[in-house]
Tab-separated table of C-alpha atoms in Angstrom:
chain	number	residue	atom	x	y	z
A	973	ALA	CA	77.526	151.440	40.184
A	974	ARG	CA	78.619	148.050	41.587
A	975	GLN	CA	82.261	149.165	41.875
A	976	THR	CA	81.220	152.208	43.920
A	977	GLY	CA	79.092	150.166	46.303
A	978	ASP	CA	75.768	151.382	44.911
A	979	PHE	CA	74.268	147.908	44.767
A	980	PRO	CA	70.625	149.035	44.444
A	981	GLY	CA	71.703	151.365	41.629
A	982	ALA	CA	73.587	148.534	39.934
A	983	LEU	CA	70.574	146.234	40.152
A	984	GLY	CA	68.305	148.938	38.721
A	985	PHE	CA	70.710	149.594	35.867
A	986	LEU	CA	70.940	145.876	35.069
A	987	GLU	CA	67.156	145.461	35.170
A	988	ARG	CA	66.750	148.378	32.739
A	989	SER	CA	69.516	146.950	30.527
A	990	GLY	CA	67.788	143.578	30.444
A	991	ALA	CA	64.510	145.230	29.437
A	992	ILE	CA	66.221	147.156	26.634
A	993	PHE	CA	67.891	143.983	25.318
A	994	ARG	CA	64.541	142.166	25.487
A	995	ARG	CA	62.846	144.915	23.427
A	996	MET	CA	65.725	144.771	20.925
A	997	GLY	CA	65.353	141.003	20.571
A	998	GLU	CA	68.851	140.355	21.976
A	999	PRO	CA	68.487	137.322	24.257
A	1000	LEU	CA	72.204	137.056	25.029
A	1001	GLY	CA	72.363	140.666	26.229
A	1002	GLU	CA	69.219	140.147	28.285
A	1003	THR	CA	70.708	137.000	29.829
A	1004	ARG	CA	74.000	138.713	30.605
A	1005	ALA	CA	72.110	141.487	32.396
A	1006	LEU	CA	70.338	138.809	34.443
A	1007	TYR	CA	73.466	136.927	35.452
A	1008	ASN	CA	75.200	140.185	36.294
A	1009	GLN	CA	72.330	140.855	38.698
A	1010	GLY	CA	73.307	137.524	40.227
A	1011	ASN	CA	76.884	138.786	40.515
A	1012	VAL	CA	75.665	141.851	42.446
A	1013	HIS	CA	73.787	139.583	44.843
A	1014	LEU	CA	76.858	137.335	45.121
A	1015	ASN	CA	79.017	140.332	46.060
A	1016	ARG	CA	76.491	141.237	48.764
A	1017	GLY	CA	76.413	137.718	50.217
A	1018	GLN	CA	72.830	137.153	49.070
A	1019	TRP	CA	73.350	133.569	47.945
A	1020	ALA	CA	69.698	132.623	47.329
A	1021	ASP	CA	69.077	135.804	45.319
A	1022	ALA	CA	72.211	135.115	43.291
A	1023	ARG	CA	71.030	131.590	42.490
A	1024	ARG	CA	67.571	132.923	41.529
A	1025	CYS	CA	69.308	134.973	38.838
A	1026	TYR	CA	71.869	132.384	37.804
A	1027	GLU	CA	69.513	129.433	37.287
A	1028	PRO	CA	67.314	130.969	34.541
A	1029	ALA	CA	70.395	132.634	33.040
A	1030	LEU	CA	72.104	129.249	32.824
A	1031	ARG	CA	69.099	127.702	31.061
A	1032	SER	CA	69.071	130.576	28.580
A	1033	LEU	CA	72.826	130.415	27.947
A	1034	ARG	CA	72.613	126.688	27.234
A	1035	ALA	CA	69.730	127.262	24.803
A	1036	LEU	CA	71.749	130.009	23.090
A	1037	GLY	CA	74.920	127.923	22.936
A	1038	ALA	CA	76.904	130.604	24.805
A	1039	ARG	CA	79.350	128.146	26.320
A	1040	HIS	CA	81.871	130.604	27.767
A	1041	ASP	CA	79.147	132.557	29.546
A	1042	GLU	CA	77.714	129.228	30.703
A	1043	ALA	CA	81.054	128.291	32.256
A	1044	VAL	CA	81.307	131.671	34.002
A	1045	VAL	CA	77.811	131.326	35.460
A	1046	LEU	CA	78.506	127.755	36.590
A	1047	ASN	CA	81.601	128.953	38.434
A	1048	ASN	CA	79.678	131.806	40.061
A	1049	MET	CA	76.915	129.377	41.045
A	1050	SER	CA	79.548	127.197	42.687
A	1051	VAL	CA	80.722	130.147	44.785
A	1052	ALA	CA	77.147	130.934	45.870
A	1053	SER	CA	76.451	127.286	46.679
A	1054	SER	CA	79.688	126.806	48.583
A	1055	SER	CA	79.164	129.985	50.571
A	1056	SER	CA	75.731	128.785	51.644
A	1057	GLY	CA	77.024	125.325	52.618
A	1058	ASP	CA	75.834	123.354	49.564
A	1059	TYR	CA	79.182	121.744	48.853
A	1060	GLU	CA	77.796	118.997	46.610
A	1061	GLY	CA	76.061	121.500	44.328
A	1062	ALA	CA	79.113	123.727	44.399
A	1063	SER	CA	81.360	120.834	43.422
A	1064	ARG	CA	79.117	119.802	40.508
A	1065	ASN	CA	78.936	123.344	39.150
A	1066	ALA	CA	82.655	124.019	39.559
A	1067	ALA	CA	83.600	120.738	37.878
A	1068	ALA	CA	81.281	121.515	34.947
A	1069	SER	CA	82.739	125.033	34.696
A	1070	LEU	CA	86.294	123.697	34.739
A	1071	ALA	CA	85.555	121.144	32.012
A	1072	LEU	CA	84.028	123.822	29.783
A	1073	MET	CA	86.841	126.337	30.368
A	1074	GLN	CA	89.454	123.716	29.582
A	1075	GLU	CA	87.579	122.596	26.487
A	1076	LEU	CA	87.340	126.222	25.325
A	1077	GLY	CA	91.049	126.737	26.014
A	1078	ASP	CA	90.512	129.671	28.362
A	1079	ARG	CA	93.516	129.325	30.653
A	1080	TRP	CA	92.829	132.594	32.495
A	1081	GLU	CA	89.353	131.543	33.634
A	1082	THR	CA	90.546	127.975	34.203
A	1083	ALA	CA	92.992	129.295	36.801
A	1084	GLY	CA	90.167	131.063	38.617
A	1085	VAL	CA	87.959	127.973	38.601
A	1086	LEU	CA	90.864	125.907	39.953
A	1087	ASP	CA	91.239	128.415	42.784
A	1088	ASN	CA	87.524	128.186	43.579
A	1089	LEU	CA	87.673	124.387	43.480
A	1090	GLY	CA	90.674	124.417	45.809
A	1091	VAL	CA	88.865	126.615	48.327
A	1092	LEU	CA	85.813	124.371	48.057
A	1093	GLU	CA	87.839	121.209	48.653
A	1094	HIS	CA	89.480	122.837	51.672
A	1095	ARG	CA	86.035	123.679	53.095
A	1096	ARG	CA	85.059	120.050	52.581
A	1097	GLY	CA	88.065	118.928	54.624
A	1098	ARG	CA	89.958	117.607	51.605
A	1099	SER	CA	93.116	119.616	52.092
A	1100	PRO	CA	95.476	117.435	50.013
A	1101	GLU	CA	93.178	117.826	46.989
A	1102	ALA	CA	92.836	121.542	47.766
A	1103	ARG	CA	96.620	121.825	47.805
A	1104	ARG	CA	96.851	120.125	44.389
A	1105	LEU	CA	94.167	122.310	42.781
A	1106	LEU	CA	95.550	125.526	44.243
A	1107	GLY	CA	99.084	124.579	43.214
A	1108	GLU	CA	97.824	124.099	39.666
A	1109	SER	CA	96.091	127.507	39.821
A	1110	VAL	CA	99.292	129.141	41.085
A	1111	ARG	CA	101.370	127.590	38.274
A	1112	LEU	CA	98.875	128.619	35.627
A	1113	ARG	CA	98.564	132.179	36.928
A	1114	ARG	CA	102.347	132.515	37.044
A	1115	ASP	CA	102.571	131.295	33.438
A	1116	LEU	CA	99.903	133.806	32.391
A	1117	GLY	CA	101.450	136.708	34.295
A	1118	ASP	CA	98.186	137.192	36.228
A	1119	ARG	CA	99.671	138.917	39.262
A	1120	SER	CA	96.393	139.812	40.943
A	1121	GLY	CA	94.986	136.313	40.510
A	1122	LEU	CA	98.303	134.865	41.640
A	1123	VAL	CA	98.003	136.729	44.928
A	1124	ASP	CA	94.507	135.289	45.436
A	1125	SER	CA	95.667	131.745	44.729
A	1126	LEU	CA	98.743	132.087	46.920
A	1127	LEU	CA	96.616	133.350	49.813
A	1128	SER	CA	94.237	130.413	49.391
A	1129	LEU	CA	97.160	127.986	49.238
A	1130	ALA	CA	98.760	129.527	52.336
A	1131	LEU	CA	95.522	128.989	54.286
A	1132	VAL	CA	95.475	125.339	53.249
A	1133	GLU	CA	99.114	124.878	54.251
A	1134	LYS	CA	98.437	126.548	57.587
A	1135	SER	CA	95.523	124.180	58.252
A	1136	LEU	CA	97.808	121.238	57.471
A	1137	ALA	CA	100.205	122.485	60.163
A	1138	SER	CA	102.782	123.280	57.525
A	1139	PRO	CA	103.915	126.744	58.617
A	1140	ALA	CA	107.085	126.588	56.518
A	1141	ALA	CA	105.052	125.665	53.433
A	1142	ALA	CA	102.559	128.448	54.214
A	1143	LEU	CA	105.365	130.992	54.469
A	1144	ALA	CA	106.888	129.690	51.235
A	1145	CYS	CA	103.686	130.480	49.335
């Protein structure tokens, strides 16, 4: 339902899924339904609603030892925080997500977190650091053959280069 733009339908489906997992005694499934509700809110620009889903989901994931899911939620929380202007919270969550993804050896997700960190650093006025992080994301996504992600990282890097008055570097992205 989320892919078709039926956000209320997606939220209803996820709430029902969470209830079914709860009745089955499957806390990880219930928690995933909750953080996916946060993702729906994130896609709609409802940052506070997203965080209201992510925070209890994060506590549950930590209690369950679901470290990969924890890293994903931390990254999503960083996007919600950054989008609402909480750059300090966003930075903490993104850094924690990056450390976990690297520890777990998930290069695909690491590239995405690096992209998010680069965008965050650019928003904070730290363009040289943004350039470094985004360059690392670009290299990693090229190595992985992640063409869609590569486009995202290249667009982010081009915006940083443009802001640094480096039109030739922006065009080279």
